[in-house]
PDB file of C-alpha atoms in Angstrom:
ATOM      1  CA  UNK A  81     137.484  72.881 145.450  1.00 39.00           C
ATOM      2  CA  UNK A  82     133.896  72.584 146.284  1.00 40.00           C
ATOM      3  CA  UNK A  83     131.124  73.757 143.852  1.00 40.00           C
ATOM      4  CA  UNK A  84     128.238  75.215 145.003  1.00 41.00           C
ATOM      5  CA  UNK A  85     125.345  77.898 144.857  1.00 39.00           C
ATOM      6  CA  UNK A  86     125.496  81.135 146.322  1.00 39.00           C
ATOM      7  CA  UNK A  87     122.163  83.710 146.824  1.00 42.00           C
ATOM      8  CA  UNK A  88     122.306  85.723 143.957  1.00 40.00           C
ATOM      9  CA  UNK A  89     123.559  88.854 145.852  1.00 42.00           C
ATOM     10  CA  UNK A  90     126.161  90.912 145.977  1.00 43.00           C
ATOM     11  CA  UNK A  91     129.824  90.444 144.563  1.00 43.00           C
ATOM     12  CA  UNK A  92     128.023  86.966 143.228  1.00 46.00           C
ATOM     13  CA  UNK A  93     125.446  89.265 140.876  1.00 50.00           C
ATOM     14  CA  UNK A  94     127.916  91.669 139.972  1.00 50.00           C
ATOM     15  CA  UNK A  95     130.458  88.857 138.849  1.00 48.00           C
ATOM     16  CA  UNK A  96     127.239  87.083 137.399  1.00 51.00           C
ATOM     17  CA  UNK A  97     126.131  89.869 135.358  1.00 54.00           C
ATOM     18  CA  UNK A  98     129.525  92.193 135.070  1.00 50.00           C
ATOM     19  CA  UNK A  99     128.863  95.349 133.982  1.00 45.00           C
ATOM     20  CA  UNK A 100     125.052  94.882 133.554  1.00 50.00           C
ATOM     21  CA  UNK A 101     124.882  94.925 137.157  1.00 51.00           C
ATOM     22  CA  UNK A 102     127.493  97.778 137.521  1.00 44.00           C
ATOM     23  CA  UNK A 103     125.527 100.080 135.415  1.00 43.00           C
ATOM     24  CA  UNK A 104     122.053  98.396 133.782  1.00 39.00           C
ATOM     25  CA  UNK A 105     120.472  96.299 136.065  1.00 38.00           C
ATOM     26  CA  UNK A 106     121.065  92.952 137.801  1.00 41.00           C
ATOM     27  CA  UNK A 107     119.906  94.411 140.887  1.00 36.00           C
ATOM     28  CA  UNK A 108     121.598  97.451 140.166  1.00 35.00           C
ATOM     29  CA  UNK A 109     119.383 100.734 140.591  1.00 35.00           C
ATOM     30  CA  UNK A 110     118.554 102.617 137.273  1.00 37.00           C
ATOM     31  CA  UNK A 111     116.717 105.613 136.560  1.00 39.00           C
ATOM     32  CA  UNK A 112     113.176 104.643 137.014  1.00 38.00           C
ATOM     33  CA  UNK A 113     110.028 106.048 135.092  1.00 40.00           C
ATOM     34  CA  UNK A 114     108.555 108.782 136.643  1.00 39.00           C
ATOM     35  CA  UNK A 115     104.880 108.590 138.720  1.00 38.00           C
ATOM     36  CA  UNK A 116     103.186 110.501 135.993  1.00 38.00           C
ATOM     37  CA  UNK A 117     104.394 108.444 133.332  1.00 42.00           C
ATOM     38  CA  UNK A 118     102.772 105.309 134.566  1.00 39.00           C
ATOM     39  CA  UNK A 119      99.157 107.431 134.135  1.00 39.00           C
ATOM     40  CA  UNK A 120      97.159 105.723 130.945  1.00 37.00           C
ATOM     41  CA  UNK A 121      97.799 108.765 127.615  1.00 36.00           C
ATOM     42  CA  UNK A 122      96.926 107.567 124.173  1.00 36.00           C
ATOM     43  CA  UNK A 123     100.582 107.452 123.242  1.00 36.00           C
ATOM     44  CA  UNK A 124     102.136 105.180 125.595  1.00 36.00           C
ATOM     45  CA  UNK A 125      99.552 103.709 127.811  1.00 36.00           C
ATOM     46  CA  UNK A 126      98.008 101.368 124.683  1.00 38.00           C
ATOM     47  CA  UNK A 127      99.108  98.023 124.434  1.00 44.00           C
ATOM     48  CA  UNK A 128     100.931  98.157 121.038  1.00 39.00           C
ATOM     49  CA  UNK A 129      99.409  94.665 120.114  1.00 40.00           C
ATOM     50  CA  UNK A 130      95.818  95.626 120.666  1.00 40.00           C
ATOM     51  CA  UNK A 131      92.874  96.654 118.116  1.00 39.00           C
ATOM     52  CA  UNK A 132      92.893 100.421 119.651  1.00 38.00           C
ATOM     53  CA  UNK A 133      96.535 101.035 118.440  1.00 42.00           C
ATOM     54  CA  UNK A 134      96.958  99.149 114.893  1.00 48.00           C
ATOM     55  CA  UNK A 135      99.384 102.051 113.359  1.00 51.00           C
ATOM     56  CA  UNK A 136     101.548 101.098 116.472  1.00 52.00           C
ATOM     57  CA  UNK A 137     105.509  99.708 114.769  1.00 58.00           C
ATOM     58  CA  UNK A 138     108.372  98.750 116.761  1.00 62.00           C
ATOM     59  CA  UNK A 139     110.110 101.344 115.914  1.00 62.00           C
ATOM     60  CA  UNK A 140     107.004 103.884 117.621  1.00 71.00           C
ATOM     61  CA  UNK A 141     107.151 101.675 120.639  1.00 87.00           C
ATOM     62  CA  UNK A 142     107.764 103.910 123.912  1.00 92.00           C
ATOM     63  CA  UNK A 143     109.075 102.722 126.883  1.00 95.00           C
ATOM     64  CA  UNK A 144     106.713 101.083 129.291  1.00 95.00           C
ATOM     65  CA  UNK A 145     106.234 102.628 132.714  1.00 93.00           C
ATOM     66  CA  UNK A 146     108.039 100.363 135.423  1.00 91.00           C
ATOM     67  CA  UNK A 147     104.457 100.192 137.402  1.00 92.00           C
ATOM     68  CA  UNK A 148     102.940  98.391 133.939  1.00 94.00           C
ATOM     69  CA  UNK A 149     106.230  96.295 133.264  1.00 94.00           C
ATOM     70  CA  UNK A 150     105.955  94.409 136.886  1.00 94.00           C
ATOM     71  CA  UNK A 151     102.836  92.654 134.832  1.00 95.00           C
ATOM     72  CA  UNK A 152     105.173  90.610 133.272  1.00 97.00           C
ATOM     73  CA  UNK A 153     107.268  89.456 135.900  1.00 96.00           C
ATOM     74  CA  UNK A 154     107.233  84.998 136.539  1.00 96.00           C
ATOM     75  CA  UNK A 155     105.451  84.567 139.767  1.00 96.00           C
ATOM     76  CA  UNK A 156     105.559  81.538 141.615  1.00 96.00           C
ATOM     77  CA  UNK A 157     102.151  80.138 139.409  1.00 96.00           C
ATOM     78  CA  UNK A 158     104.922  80.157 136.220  1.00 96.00           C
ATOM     79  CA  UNK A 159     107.431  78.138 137.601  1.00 97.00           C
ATOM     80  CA  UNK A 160     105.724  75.465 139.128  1.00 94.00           C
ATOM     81  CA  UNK A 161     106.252  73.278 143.089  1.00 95.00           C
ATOM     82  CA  UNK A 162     109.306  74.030 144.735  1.00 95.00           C
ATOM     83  CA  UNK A 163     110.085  77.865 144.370  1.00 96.00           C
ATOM     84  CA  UNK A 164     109.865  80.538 146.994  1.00 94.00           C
ATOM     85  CA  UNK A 165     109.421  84.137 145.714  1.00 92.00           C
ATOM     86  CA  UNK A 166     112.172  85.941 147.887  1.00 89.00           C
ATOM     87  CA  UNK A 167     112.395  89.809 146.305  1.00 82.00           C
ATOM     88  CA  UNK A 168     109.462  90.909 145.165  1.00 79.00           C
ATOM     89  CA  UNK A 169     109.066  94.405 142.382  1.00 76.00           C
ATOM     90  CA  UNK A 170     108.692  96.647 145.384  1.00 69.00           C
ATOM     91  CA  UNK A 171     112.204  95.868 147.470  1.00 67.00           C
ATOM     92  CA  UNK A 172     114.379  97.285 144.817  1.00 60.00           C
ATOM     93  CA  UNK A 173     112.913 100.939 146.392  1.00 57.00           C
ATOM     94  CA  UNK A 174     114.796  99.963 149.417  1.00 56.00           C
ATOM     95  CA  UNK A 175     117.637  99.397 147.843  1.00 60.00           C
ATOM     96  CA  UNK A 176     121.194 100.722 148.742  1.00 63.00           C
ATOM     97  CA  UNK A 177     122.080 102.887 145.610  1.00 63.00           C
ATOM     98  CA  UNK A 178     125.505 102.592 146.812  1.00 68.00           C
ATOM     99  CA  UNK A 179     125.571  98.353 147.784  1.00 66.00           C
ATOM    100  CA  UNK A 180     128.455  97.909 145.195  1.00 66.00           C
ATOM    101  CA  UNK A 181     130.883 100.515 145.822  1.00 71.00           C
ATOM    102  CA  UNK A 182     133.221  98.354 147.197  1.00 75.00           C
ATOM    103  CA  UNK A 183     133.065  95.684 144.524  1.00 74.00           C
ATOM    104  CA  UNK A 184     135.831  96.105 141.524  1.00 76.00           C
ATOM    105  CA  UNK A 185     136.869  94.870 138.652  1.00 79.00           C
ATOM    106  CA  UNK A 186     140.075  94.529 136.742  1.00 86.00           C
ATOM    107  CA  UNK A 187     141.672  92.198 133.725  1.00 90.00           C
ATOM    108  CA  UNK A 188     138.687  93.600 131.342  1.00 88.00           C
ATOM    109  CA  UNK A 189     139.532  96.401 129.050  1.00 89.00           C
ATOM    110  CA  UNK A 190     135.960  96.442 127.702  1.00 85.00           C
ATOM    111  CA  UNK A 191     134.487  96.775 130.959  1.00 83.00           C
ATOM    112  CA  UNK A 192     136.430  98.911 132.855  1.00 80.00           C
ATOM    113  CA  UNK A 193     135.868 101.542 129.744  1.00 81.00           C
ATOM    114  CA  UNK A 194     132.132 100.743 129.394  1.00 78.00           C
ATOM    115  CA  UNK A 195     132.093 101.366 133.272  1.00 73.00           C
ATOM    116  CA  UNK A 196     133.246 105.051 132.395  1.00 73.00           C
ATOM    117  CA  UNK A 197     130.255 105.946 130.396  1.00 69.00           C
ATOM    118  CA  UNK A 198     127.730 103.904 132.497  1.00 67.00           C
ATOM    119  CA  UNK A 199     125.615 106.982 131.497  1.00 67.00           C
ATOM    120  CA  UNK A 200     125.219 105.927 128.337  1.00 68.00           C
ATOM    121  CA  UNK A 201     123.570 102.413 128.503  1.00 74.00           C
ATOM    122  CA  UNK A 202     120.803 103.328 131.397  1.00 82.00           C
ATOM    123  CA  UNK A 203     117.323 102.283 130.436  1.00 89.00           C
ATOM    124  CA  UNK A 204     114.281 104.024 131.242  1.00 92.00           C
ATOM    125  CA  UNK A 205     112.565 101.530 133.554  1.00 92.00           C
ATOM    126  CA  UNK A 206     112.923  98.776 135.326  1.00 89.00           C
ATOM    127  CA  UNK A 207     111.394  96.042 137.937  1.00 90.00           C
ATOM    128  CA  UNK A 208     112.974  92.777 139.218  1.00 89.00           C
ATOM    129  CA  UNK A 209     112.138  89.336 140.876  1.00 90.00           C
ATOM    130  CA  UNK A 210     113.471  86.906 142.871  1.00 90.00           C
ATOM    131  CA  UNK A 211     113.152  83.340 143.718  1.00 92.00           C
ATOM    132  CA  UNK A 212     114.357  79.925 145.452  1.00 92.00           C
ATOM    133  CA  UNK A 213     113.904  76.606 144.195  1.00 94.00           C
ATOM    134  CA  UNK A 214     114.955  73.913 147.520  1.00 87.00           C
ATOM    135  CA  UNK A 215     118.077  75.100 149.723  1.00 83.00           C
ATOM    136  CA  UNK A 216     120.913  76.530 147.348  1.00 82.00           C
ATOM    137  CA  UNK A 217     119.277  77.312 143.904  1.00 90.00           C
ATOM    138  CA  UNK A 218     117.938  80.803 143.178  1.00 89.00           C
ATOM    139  CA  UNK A 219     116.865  82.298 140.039  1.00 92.00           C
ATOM    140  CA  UNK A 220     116.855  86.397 139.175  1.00 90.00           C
ATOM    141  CA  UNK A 221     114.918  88.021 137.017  1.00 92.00           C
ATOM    142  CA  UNK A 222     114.602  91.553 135.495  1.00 90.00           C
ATOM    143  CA  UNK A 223     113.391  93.412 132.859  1.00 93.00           C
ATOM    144  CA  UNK A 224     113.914  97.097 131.616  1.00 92.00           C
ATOM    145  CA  UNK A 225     111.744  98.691 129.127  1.00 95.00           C
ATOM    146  CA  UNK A 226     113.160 101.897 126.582  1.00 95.00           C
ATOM    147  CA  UNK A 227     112.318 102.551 123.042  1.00 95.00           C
ATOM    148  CA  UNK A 228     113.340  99.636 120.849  1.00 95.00           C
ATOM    149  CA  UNK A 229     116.690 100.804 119.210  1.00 94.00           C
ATOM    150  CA  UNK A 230     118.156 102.142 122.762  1.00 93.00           C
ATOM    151  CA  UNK A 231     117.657  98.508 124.419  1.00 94.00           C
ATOM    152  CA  UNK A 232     118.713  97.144 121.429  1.00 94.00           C
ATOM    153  CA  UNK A 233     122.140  99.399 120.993  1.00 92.00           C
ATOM    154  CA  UNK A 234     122.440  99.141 124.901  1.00 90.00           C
ATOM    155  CA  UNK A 235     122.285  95.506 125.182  1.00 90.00           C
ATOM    156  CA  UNK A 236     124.801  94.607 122.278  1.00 91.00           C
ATOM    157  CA  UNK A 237     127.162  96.598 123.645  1.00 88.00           C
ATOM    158  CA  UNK A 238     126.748  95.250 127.321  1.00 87.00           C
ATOM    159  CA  UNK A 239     126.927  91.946 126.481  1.00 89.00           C
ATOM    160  CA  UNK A 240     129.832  92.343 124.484  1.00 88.00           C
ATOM    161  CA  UNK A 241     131.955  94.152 126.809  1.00 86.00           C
ATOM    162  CA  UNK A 242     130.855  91.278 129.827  1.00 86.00           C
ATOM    163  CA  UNK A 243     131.690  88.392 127.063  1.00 91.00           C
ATOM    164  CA  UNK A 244     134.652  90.046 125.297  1.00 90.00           C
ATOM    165  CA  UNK A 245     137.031  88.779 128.264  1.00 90.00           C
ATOM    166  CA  UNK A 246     137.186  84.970 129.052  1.00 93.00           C
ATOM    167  CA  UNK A 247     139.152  85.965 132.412  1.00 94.00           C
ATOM    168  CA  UNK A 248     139.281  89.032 134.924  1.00 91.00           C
ATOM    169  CA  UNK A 249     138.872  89.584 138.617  1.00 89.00           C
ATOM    170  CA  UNK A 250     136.536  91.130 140.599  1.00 84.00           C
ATOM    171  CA  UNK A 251     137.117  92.284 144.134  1.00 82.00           C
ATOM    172  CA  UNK A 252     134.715  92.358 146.728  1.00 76.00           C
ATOM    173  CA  UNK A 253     136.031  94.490 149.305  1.00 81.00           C
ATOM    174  CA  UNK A 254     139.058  93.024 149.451  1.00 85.00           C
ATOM    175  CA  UNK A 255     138.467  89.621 148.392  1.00 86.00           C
ATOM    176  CA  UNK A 256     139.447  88.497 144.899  1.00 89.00           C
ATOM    177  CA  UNK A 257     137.649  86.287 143.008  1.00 86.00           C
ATOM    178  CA  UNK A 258     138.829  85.190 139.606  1.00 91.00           C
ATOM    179  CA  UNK A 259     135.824  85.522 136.808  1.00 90.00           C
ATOM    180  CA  UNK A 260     135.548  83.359 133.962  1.00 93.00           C
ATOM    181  CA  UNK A 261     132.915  83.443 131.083  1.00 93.00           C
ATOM    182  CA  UNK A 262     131.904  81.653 128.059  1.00 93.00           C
ATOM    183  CA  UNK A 263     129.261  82.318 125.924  1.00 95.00           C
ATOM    184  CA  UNK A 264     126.095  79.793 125.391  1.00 96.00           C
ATOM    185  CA  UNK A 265     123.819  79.421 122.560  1.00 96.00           C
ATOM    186  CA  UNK A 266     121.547  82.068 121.885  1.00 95.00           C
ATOM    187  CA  UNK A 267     117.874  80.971 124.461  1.00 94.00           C
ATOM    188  CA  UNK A 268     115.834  82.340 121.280  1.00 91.00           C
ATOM    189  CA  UNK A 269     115.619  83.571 117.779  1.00 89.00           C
ATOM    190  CA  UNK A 270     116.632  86.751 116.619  1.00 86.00           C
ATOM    191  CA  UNK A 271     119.499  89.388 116.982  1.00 88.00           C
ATOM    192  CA  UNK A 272     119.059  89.906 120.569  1.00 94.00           C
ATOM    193  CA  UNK A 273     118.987  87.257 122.549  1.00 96.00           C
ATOM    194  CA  UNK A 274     122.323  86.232 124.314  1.00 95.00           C
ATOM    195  CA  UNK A 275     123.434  83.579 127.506  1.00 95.00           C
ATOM    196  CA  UNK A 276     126.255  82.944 128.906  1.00 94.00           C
ATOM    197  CA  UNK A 277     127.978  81.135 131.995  1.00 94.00           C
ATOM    198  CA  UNK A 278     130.179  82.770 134.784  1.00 91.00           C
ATOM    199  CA  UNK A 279     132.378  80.982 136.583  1.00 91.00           C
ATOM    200  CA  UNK A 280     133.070  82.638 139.892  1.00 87.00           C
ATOM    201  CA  UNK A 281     136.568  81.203 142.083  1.00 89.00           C
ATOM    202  CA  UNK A 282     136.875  82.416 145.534  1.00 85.00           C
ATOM    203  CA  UNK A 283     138.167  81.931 148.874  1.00 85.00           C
ATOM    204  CA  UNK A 284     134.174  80.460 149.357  1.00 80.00           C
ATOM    205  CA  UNK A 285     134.834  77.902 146.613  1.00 85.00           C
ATOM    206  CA  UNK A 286     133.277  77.907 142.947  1.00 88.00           C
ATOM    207  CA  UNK A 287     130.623  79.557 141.829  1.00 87.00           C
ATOM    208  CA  UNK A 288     128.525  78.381 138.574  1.00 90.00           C
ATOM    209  CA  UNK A 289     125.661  81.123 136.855  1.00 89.00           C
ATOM    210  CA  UNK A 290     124.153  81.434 133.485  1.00 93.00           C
ATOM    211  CA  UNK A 291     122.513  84.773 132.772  1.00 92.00           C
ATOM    212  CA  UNK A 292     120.256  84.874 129.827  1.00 94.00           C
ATOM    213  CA  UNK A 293     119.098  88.034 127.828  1.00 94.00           C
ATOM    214  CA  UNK A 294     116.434  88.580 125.663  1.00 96.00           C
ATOM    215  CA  UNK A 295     114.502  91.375 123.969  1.00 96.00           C
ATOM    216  CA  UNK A 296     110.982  91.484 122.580  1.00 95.00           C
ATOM    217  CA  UNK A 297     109.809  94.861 121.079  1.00 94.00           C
ATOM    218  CA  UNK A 298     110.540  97.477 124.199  1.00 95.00           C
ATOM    219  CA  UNK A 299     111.281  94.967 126.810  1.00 96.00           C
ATOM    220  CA  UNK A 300     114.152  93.115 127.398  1.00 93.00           C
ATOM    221  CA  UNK A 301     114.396  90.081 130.580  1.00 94.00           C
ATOM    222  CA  UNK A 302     117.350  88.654 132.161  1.00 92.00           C
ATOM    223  CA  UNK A 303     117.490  85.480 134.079  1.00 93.00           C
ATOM    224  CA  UNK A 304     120.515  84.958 136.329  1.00 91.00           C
ATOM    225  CA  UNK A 305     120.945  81.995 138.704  1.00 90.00           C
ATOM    226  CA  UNK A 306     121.452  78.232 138.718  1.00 92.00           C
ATOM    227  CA  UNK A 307     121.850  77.219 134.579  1.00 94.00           C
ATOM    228  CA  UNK A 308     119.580  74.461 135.037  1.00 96.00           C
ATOM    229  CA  UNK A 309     117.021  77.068 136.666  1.00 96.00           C
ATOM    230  CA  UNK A 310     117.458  79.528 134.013  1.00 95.00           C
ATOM    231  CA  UNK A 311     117.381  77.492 130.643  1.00 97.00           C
ATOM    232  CA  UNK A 312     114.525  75.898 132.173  1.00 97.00           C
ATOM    233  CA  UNK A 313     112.487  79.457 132.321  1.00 97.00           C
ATOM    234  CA  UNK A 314     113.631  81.926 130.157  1.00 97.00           C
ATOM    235  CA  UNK A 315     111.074  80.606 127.494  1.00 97.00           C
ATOM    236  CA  UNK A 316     108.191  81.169 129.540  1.00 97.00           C
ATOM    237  CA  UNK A 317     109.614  84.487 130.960  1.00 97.00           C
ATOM    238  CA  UNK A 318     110.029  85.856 127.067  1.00 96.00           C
ATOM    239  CA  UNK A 319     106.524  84.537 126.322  1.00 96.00           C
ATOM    240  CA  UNK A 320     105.075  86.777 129.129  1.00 96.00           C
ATOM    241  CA  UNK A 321     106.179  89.451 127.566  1.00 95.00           C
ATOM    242  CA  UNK A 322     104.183  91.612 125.467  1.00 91.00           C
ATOM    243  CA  UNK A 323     104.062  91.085 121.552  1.00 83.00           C
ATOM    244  CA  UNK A 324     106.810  93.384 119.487  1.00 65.00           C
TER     245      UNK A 324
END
């Protein structure tokens, strides 16, 4: 069976990312922050690593307005020759809401009962970029913003429903496409910071993505794509982040 890369789209993100894309992000929507929070208040406009706010702990962090967080996005500049930005921060308003209703998934106790209280793990903010490197490699990226013990709660439990199952399915439509995952070491220190690799088989062929997850402070950023792509980048996407 052939192996090869597929856009990061679709059933391909949703398998990719399981239920972070059903109900936190990979290109899923999520409740955005509102116009007026993105205007500059002493509370949450200060940068919490800067002289004016020295009081500021991680614990006090708010969420950061999704205007701000598009800041710290990789742009072409980051990742060097070769890549082609392809989404940019402001196509996700043009996004169906409703793109995945046909997708499903079944196999995976842990994420068809996450999937019933999707309420539960949305973040407060969010912005997203894509990009290609040559003709069949892409690379996702996206970070959400909440206080730090939300993203933190939200994120274990996320990634432990999506790795808790080494085999499902997912339908798209009414395609199946058997899932596999396994998880990867840890891209950097601390309690949470996760990868792992998806394994997507289809009528199309095979299917190989690593999504890595890390959180600094009140951001978190997840790379999805080709594994090469991502282990390659997720370092310098956490170090544009700002300090905890």
């Amino acid at each position: 069976m052939q192996t090869r890369q597929r856009r990061i789209s679709g059933a391909v993100v949703v398998a990719a990312c399981g239920i972070l894309a059903l109900v936190a992000g990979c290109s899923s929507s999520t409740p955005a922050t509102k116009e007026h929070d993105t205007k500059p208040t002493a509370s949450r406009s200060a940068d919490p690593d800067s002289p004016a706010s020295p009081r500021t702990s991680p614990a006090d962090l708010k969420p950061v307005p999704s205007q701000r967080l598009r800041g710290y996005l990789l742009a072409t500049d980051d990742l060097g020759p070769g890549y082609t930005q392809t989404e940019t921060p402001d196509d996700e308003k043009a996004a169906d809401p409703h793109r995945y209703d046909d997708i499903g998934m079944s196999g995976c106790p842990a994420l068809e009962e996450l999937g019933k209280h999707s309420d539960e793990v949305q973040f407060a903010a969010k912005t997203s970029a894509g990009f290609t490197f040559g003709t069949d490699s892409e690379l996702g990226e996206e970070l959400h913003s909440d206080t730090p013990s939300k993203l933190s709660s939200g994120l274990r439990r996320l990634v432990h429903a999506q790795t808790s199952c080494p085999t499902y399915t997912m339908t798209s439509g009414s395609t199946p496409v058997t899932v596999t995952v396994h998880k990867d070491a840890a891209p950097s220190p601390g309690p949470d910071a996760y990868a792992f690799t998806t394994t997507l088989n289809g009528p199309r062929g095979t299917s190989v993505l690593k999504t890595a997850v890390v959180r600094r402070g009140n951001v978190l950023v997840t790379l999805v794509g080709a594994p090469a792509l991502v282990d390659r980048h997720i370092k310098a996407a956490v170090a544009k982040l700002p300090s905890a």
